[in-house]
Each structure stands twice: as C-alpha cells, then as structure tokens.
PDB file of C-alpha atoms in Angstrom:
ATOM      1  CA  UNK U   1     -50.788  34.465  37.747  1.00  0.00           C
ATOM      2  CA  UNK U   2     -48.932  33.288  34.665  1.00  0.00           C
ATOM      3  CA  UNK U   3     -47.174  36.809  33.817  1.00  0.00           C
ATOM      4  CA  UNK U   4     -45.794  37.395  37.461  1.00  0.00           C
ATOM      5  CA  UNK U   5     -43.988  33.446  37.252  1.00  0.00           C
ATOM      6  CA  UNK U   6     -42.401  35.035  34.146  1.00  0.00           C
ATOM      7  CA  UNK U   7     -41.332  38.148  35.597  1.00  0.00           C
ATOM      8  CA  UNK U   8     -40.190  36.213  38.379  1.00  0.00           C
ATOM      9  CA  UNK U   9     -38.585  33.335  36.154  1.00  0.00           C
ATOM     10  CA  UNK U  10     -36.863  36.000  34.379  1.00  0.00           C
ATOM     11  CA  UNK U  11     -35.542  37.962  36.594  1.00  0.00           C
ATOM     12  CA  UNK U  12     -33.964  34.919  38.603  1.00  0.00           C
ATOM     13  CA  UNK U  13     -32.415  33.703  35.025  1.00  0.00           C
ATOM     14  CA  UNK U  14     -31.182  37.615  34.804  1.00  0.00           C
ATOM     15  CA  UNK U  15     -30.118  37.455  38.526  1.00  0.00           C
ATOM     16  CA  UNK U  16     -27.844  34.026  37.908  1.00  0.00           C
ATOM     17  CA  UNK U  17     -26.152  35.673  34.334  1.00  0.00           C
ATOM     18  CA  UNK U  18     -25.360  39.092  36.426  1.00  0.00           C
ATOM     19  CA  UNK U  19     -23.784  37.016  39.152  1.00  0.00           C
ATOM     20  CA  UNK U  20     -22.088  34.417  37.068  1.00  0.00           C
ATOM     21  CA  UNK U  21     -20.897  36.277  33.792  1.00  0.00           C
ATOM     22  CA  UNK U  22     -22.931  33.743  31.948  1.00  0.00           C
ATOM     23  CA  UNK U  23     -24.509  35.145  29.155  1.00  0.00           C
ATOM     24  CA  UNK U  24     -25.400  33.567  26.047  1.00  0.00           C
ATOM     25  CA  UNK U  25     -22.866  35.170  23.181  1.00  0.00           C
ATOM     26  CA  UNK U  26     -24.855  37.714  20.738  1.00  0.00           C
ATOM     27  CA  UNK U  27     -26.117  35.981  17.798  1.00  0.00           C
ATOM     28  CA  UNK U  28     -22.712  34.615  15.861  1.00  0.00           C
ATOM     29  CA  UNK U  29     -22.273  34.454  12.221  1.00  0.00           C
ATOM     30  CA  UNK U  30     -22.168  30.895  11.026  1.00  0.00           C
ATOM     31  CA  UNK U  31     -18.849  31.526   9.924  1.00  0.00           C
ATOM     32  CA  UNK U  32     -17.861  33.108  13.752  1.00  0.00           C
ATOM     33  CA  UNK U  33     -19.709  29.718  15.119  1.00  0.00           C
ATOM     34  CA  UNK U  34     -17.209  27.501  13.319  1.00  0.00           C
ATOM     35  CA  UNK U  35     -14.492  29.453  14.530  1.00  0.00           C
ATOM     36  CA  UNK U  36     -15.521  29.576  18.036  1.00  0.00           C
ATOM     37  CA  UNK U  37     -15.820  25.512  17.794  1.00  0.00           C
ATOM     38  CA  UNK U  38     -12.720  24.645  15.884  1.00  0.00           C
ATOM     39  CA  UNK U  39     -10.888  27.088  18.680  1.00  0.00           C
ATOM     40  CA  UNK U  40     -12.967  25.104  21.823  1.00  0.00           C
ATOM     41  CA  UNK U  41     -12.255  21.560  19.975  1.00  0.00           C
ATOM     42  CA  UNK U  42      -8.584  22.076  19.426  1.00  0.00           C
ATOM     43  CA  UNK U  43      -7.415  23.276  22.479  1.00  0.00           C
ATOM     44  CA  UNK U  44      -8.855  20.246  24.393  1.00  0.00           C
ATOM     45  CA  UNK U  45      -6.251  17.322  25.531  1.00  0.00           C
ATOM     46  CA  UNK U  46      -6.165  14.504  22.705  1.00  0.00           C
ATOM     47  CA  UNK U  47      -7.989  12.546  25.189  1.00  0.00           C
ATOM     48  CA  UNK U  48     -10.556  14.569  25.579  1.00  0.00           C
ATOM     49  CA  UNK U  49     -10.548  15.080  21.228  1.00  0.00           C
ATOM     50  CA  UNK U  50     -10.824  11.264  20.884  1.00  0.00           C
ATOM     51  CA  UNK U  51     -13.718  11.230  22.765  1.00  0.00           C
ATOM     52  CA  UNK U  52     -15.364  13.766  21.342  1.00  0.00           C
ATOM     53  CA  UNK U  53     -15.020  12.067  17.642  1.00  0.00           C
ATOM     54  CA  UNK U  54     -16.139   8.417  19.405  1.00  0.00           C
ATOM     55  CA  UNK U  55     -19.653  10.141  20.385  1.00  0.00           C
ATOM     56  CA  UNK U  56     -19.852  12.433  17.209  1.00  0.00           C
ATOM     57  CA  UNK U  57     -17.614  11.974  14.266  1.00  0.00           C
ATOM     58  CA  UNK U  58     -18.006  15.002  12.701  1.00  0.00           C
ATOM     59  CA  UNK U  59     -16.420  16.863  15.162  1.00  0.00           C
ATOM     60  CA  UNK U  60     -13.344  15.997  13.573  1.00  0.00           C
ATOM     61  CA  UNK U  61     -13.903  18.656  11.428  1.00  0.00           C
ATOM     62  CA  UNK U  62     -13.432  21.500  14.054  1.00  0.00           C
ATOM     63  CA  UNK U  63     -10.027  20.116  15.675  1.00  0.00           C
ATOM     64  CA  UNK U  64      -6.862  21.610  14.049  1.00  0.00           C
ATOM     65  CA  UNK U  65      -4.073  19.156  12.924  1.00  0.00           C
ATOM     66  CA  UNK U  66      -5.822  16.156  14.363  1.00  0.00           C
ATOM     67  CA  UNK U  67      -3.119  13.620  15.703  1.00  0.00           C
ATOM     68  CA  UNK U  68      -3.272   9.648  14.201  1.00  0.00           C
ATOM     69  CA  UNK U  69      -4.902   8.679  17.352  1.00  0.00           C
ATOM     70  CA  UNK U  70      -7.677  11.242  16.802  1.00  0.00           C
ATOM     71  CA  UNK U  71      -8.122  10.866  13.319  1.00  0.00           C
ATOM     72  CA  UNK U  72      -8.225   6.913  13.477  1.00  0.00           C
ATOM     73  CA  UNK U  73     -10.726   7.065  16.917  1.00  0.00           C
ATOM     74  CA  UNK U  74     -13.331   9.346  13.874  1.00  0.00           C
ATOM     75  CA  UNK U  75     -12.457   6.601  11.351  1.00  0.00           C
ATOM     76  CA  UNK U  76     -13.457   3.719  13.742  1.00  0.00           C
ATOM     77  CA  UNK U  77     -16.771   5.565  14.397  1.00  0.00           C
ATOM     78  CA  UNK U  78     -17.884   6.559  10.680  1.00  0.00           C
ATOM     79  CA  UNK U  79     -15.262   5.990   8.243  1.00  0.00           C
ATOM     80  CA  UNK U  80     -17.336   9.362   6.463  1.00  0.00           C
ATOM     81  CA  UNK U  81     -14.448  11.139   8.742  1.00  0.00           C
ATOM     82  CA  UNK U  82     -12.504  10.963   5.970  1.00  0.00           C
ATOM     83  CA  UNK U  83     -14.670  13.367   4.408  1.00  0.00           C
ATOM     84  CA  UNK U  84     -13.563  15.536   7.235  1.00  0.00           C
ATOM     85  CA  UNK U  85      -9.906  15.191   7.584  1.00  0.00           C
ATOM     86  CA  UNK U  86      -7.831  17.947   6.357  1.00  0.00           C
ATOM     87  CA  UNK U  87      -4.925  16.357   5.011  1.00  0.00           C
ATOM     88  CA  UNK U  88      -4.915  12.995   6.007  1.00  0.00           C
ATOM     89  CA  UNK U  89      -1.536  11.062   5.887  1.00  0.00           C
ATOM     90  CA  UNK U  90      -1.453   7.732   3.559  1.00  0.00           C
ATOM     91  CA  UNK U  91      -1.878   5.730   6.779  1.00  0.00           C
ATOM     92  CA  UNK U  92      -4.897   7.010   7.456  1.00  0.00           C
ATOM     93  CA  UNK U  93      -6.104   7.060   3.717  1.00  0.00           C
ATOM     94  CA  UNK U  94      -5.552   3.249   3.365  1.00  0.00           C
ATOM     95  CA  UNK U  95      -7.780   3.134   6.692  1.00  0.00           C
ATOM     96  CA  UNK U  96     -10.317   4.636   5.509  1.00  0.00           C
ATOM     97  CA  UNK U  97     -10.541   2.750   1.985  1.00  0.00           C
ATOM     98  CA  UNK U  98     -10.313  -0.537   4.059  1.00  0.00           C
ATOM     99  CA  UNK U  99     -13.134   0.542   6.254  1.00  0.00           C
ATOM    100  CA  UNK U 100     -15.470   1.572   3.292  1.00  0.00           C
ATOM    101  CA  UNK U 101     -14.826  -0.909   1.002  1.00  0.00           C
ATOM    102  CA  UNK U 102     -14.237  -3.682   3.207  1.00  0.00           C
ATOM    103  CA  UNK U 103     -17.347  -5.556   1.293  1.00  0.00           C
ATOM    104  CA  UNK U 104     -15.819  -4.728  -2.344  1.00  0.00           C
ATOM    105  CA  UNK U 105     -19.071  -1.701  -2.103  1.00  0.00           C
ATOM    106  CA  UNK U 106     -17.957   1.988  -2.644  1.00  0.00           C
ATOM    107  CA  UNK U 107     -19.530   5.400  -0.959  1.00  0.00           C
ATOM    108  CA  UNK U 108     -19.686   8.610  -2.989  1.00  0.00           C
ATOM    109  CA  UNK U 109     -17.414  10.164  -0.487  1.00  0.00           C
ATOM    110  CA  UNK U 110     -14.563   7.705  -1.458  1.00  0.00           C
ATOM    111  CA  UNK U 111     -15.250   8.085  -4.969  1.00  0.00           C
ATOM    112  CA  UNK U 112     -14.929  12.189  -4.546  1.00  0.00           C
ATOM    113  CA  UNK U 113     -11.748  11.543  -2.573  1.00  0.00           C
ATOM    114  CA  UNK U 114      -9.908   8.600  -4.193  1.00  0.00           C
ATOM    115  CA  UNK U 115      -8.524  10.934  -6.832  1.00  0.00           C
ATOM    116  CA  UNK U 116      -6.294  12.824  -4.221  1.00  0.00           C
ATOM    117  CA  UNK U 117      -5.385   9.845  -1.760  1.00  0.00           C
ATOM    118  CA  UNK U 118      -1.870   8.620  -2.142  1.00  0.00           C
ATOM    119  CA  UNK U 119      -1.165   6.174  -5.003  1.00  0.00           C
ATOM    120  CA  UNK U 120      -0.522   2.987  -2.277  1.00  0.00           C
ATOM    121  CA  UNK U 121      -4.119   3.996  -0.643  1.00  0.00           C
ATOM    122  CA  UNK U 122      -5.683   3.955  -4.962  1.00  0.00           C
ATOM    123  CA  UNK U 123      -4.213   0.518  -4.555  1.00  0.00           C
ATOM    124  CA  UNK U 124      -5.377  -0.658  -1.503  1.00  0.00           C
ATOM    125  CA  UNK U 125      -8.843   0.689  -3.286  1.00  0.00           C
ATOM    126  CA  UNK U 126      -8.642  -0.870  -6.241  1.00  0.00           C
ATOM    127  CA  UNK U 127      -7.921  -4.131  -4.871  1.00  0.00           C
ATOM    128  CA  UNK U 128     -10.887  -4.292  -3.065  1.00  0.00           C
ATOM    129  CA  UNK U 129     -13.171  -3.329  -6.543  1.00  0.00           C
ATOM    130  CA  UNK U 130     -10.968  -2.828  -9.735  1.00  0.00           C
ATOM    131  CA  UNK U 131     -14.202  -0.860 -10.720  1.00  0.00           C
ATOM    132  CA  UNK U 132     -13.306   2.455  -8.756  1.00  0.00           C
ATOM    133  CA  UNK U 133     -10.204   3.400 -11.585  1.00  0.00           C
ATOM    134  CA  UNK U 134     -12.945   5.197 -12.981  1.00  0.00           C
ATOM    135  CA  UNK U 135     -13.430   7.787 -10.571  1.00  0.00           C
ATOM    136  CA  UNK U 136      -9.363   8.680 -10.831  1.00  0.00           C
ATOM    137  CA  UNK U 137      -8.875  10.770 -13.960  1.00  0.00           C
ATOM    138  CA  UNK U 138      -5.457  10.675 -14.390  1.00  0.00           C
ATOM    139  CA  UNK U 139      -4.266   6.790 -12.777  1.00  0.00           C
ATOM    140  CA  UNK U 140      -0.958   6.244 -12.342  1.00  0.00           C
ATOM    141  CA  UNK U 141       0.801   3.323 -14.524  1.00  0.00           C
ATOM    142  CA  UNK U 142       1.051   1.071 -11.391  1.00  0.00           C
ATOM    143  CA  UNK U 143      -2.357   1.889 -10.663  1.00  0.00           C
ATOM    144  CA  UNK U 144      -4.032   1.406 -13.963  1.00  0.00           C
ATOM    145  CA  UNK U 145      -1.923  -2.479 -14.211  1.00  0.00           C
ATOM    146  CA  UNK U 146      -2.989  -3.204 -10.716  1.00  0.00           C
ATOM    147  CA  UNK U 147      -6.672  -2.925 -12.165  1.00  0.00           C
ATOM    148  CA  UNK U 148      -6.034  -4.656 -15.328  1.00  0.00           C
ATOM    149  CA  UNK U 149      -4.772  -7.506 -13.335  1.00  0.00           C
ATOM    150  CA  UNK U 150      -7.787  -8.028 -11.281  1.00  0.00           C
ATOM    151  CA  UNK U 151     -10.004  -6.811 -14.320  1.00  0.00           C
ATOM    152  CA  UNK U 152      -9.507  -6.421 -17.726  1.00  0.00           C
ATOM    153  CA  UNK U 153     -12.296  -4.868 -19.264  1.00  0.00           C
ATOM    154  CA  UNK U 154     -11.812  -2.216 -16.578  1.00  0.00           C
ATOM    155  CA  UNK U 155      -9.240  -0.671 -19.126  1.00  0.00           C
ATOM    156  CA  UNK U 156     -12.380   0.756 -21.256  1.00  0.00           C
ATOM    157  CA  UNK U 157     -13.008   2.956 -18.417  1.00  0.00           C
ATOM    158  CA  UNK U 158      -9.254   4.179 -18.679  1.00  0.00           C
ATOM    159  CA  UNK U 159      -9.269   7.511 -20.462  1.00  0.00           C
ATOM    160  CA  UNK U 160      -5.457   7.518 -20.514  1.00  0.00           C
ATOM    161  CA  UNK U 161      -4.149   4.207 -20.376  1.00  0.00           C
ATOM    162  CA  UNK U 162      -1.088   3.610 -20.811  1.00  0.00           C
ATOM    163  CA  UNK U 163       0.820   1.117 -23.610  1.00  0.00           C
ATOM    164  CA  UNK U 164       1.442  -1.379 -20.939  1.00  0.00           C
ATOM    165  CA  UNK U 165      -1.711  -1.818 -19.290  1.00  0.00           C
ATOM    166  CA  UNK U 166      -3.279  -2.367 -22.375  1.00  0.00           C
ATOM    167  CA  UNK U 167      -0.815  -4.957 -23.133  1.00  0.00           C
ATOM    168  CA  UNK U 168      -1.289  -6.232 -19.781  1.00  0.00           C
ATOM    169  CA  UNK U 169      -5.388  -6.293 -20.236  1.00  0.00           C
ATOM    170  CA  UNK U 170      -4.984  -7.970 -23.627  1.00  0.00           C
ATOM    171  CA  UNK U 171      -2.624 -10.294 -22.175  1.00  0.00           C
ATOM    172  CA  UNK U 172      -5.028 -11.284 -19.285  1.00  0.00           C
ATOM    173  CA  UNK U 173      -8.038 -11.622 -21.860  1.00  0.00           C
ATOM    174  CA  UNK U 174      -7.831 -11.096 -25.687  1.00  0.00           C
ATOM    175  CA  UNK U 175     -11.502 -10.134 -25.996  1.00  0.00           C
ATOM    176  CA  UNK U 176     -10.641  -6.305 -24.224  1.00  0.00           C
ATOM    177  CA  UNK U 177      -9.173  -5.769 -27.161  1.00  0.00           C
ATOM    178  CA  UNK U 178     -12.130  -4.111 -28.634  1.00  0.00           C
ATOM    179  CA  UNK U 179     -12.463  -1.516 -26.088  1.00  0.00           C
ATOM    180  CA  UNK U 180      -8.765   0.238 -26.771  1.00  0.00           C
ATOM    181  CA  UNK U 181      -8.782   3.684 -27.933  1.00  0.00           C
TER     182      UNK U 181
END
C-alpha cells in the first residue's frame, strides 16, 4: 500500500512542476546561491528590502547599494549589520557605534571595524570607552587627544602617539608619564 501512495504522491508533485514550470533549480554552487539571492534581494522595492532586514538582519548582506533607510531598518534590528554593510556612510557608522556601545561595552565586530570607520564615528567610539584606541593602529591626532582626555593611561596603548597627546596625557595626570615610549 505504501509504494503505490508514493508513486501516486510523486507523480501528482511531477504532474503540478510539468504544468506550472516549477521546478526546483539543479543543485547551485554556494557561490551561484549568493548570487541568485543578492539578485532576488536587490531588485525588490525598498519597502519590501526594509522588511526583509526587520525579520532577518543578515539579509542586508545580499541587497546591492542598500539605501539609509535600509541600512538603518538592519541596524535597528542587530546593530551586527554593520558587519554586513558594504560601505557604510559615516552616518550610519556613528549609528552603529552608538547602538553597540551604548553601555560603554564593545563587540568584536566593532573592534574589527573601528579601524576603517570615519574618524568622527572613532570619536563617537571612543567617547563612549576611551579603551577601544587600541584596536585602531594608526589613530589620528584628534583621535588619540580625544582619548587622552577622557583617559590618560590609555596613551600606553598608543603605538604611535603623537607629541601632543602625550603632552596632553601628562598634562591630565603626571603619573602616565612612565608609560611614554
């Protein structure tokens, strides 16, 4: 009894893709599956994109040139989007750092990313914890005294600091003093 439902199961399911043209696509590389989703993901109306990212943020990664809207509707629902965004414009960047750090606490996504965000959005960042200057190799000036000023023994974790913001770090507490290179 249990082979002829089968036969019969199947050849209805085979029936329906004949009629309908709906077969499943031959077995896709992973590299041909991406495609195929960042193709079905960006042609879809921005409307239809933010929702998308407000049930699953990671689908941000399969939309082309995501608009503001779109990129800050996958920020509101994980700020881990960020991980995600190709490109994302300073706006955005300070977003992001805001909604991670906005209890002084750092992810290991920010502290990959931090590095190549904007100088303003390295700000924005180190206001919130001073302590993240070490994950950016090469600070800016403006950057490295914006840390000094909230913290000055974060200038031992400076590998290039400049003349100034060791001034400045002295200035704010003579006892950093030890840790200049």
């Amino acid at each position: 009894m249990a082979p002829l439902m089968k036969f019969f199961t199947f050849s209805a399911l085979a029936l329906f893709v004949l009629l309908t043209g709906c077969a499943q696509p031959k077995n896709l590389s992973y590299a041909q599956q991406i495609k195929e989703r960042t193709k079905y993901y960006s042609s879809l109306s921005e409307e239809e994109q933010i929702k998308a990212v407000t049930q699953y943020w990671w689908k941000i990664q399969f939309i082309k040139a995501p608009s503001y809207k779109v990129q800050k509707a996958a920020l509101e629902t994980s700020p881990r989007a960020i991980e995600e965004i190709e490109n994302p414009t300073k706006e955005i960047q300070i977003l992001a750092v805001n909604k991670i750090m906005k209890n002084g606490s750092f992810n290991i996504a920010l502290t990959k990313l931090i590095e190549s965000f904007d100088e303003e959005a390295q700000i924005v960042a180190i206001r919130h914890n001073p302590q993240i200057i070490k994950f950016i190799t090469y600070p800016s000036e403006k950057v490295q005294l914006e840390a000094v000023k909230l913290n000055p023994f974060v200038i031992k974790n400076i590998i290039n600091a400049t003349q100034k913001a060791k001034q400045e770090a002295v200035k704010r507490n003579p006892r950093v003093a030890k840790f200049l290179r």
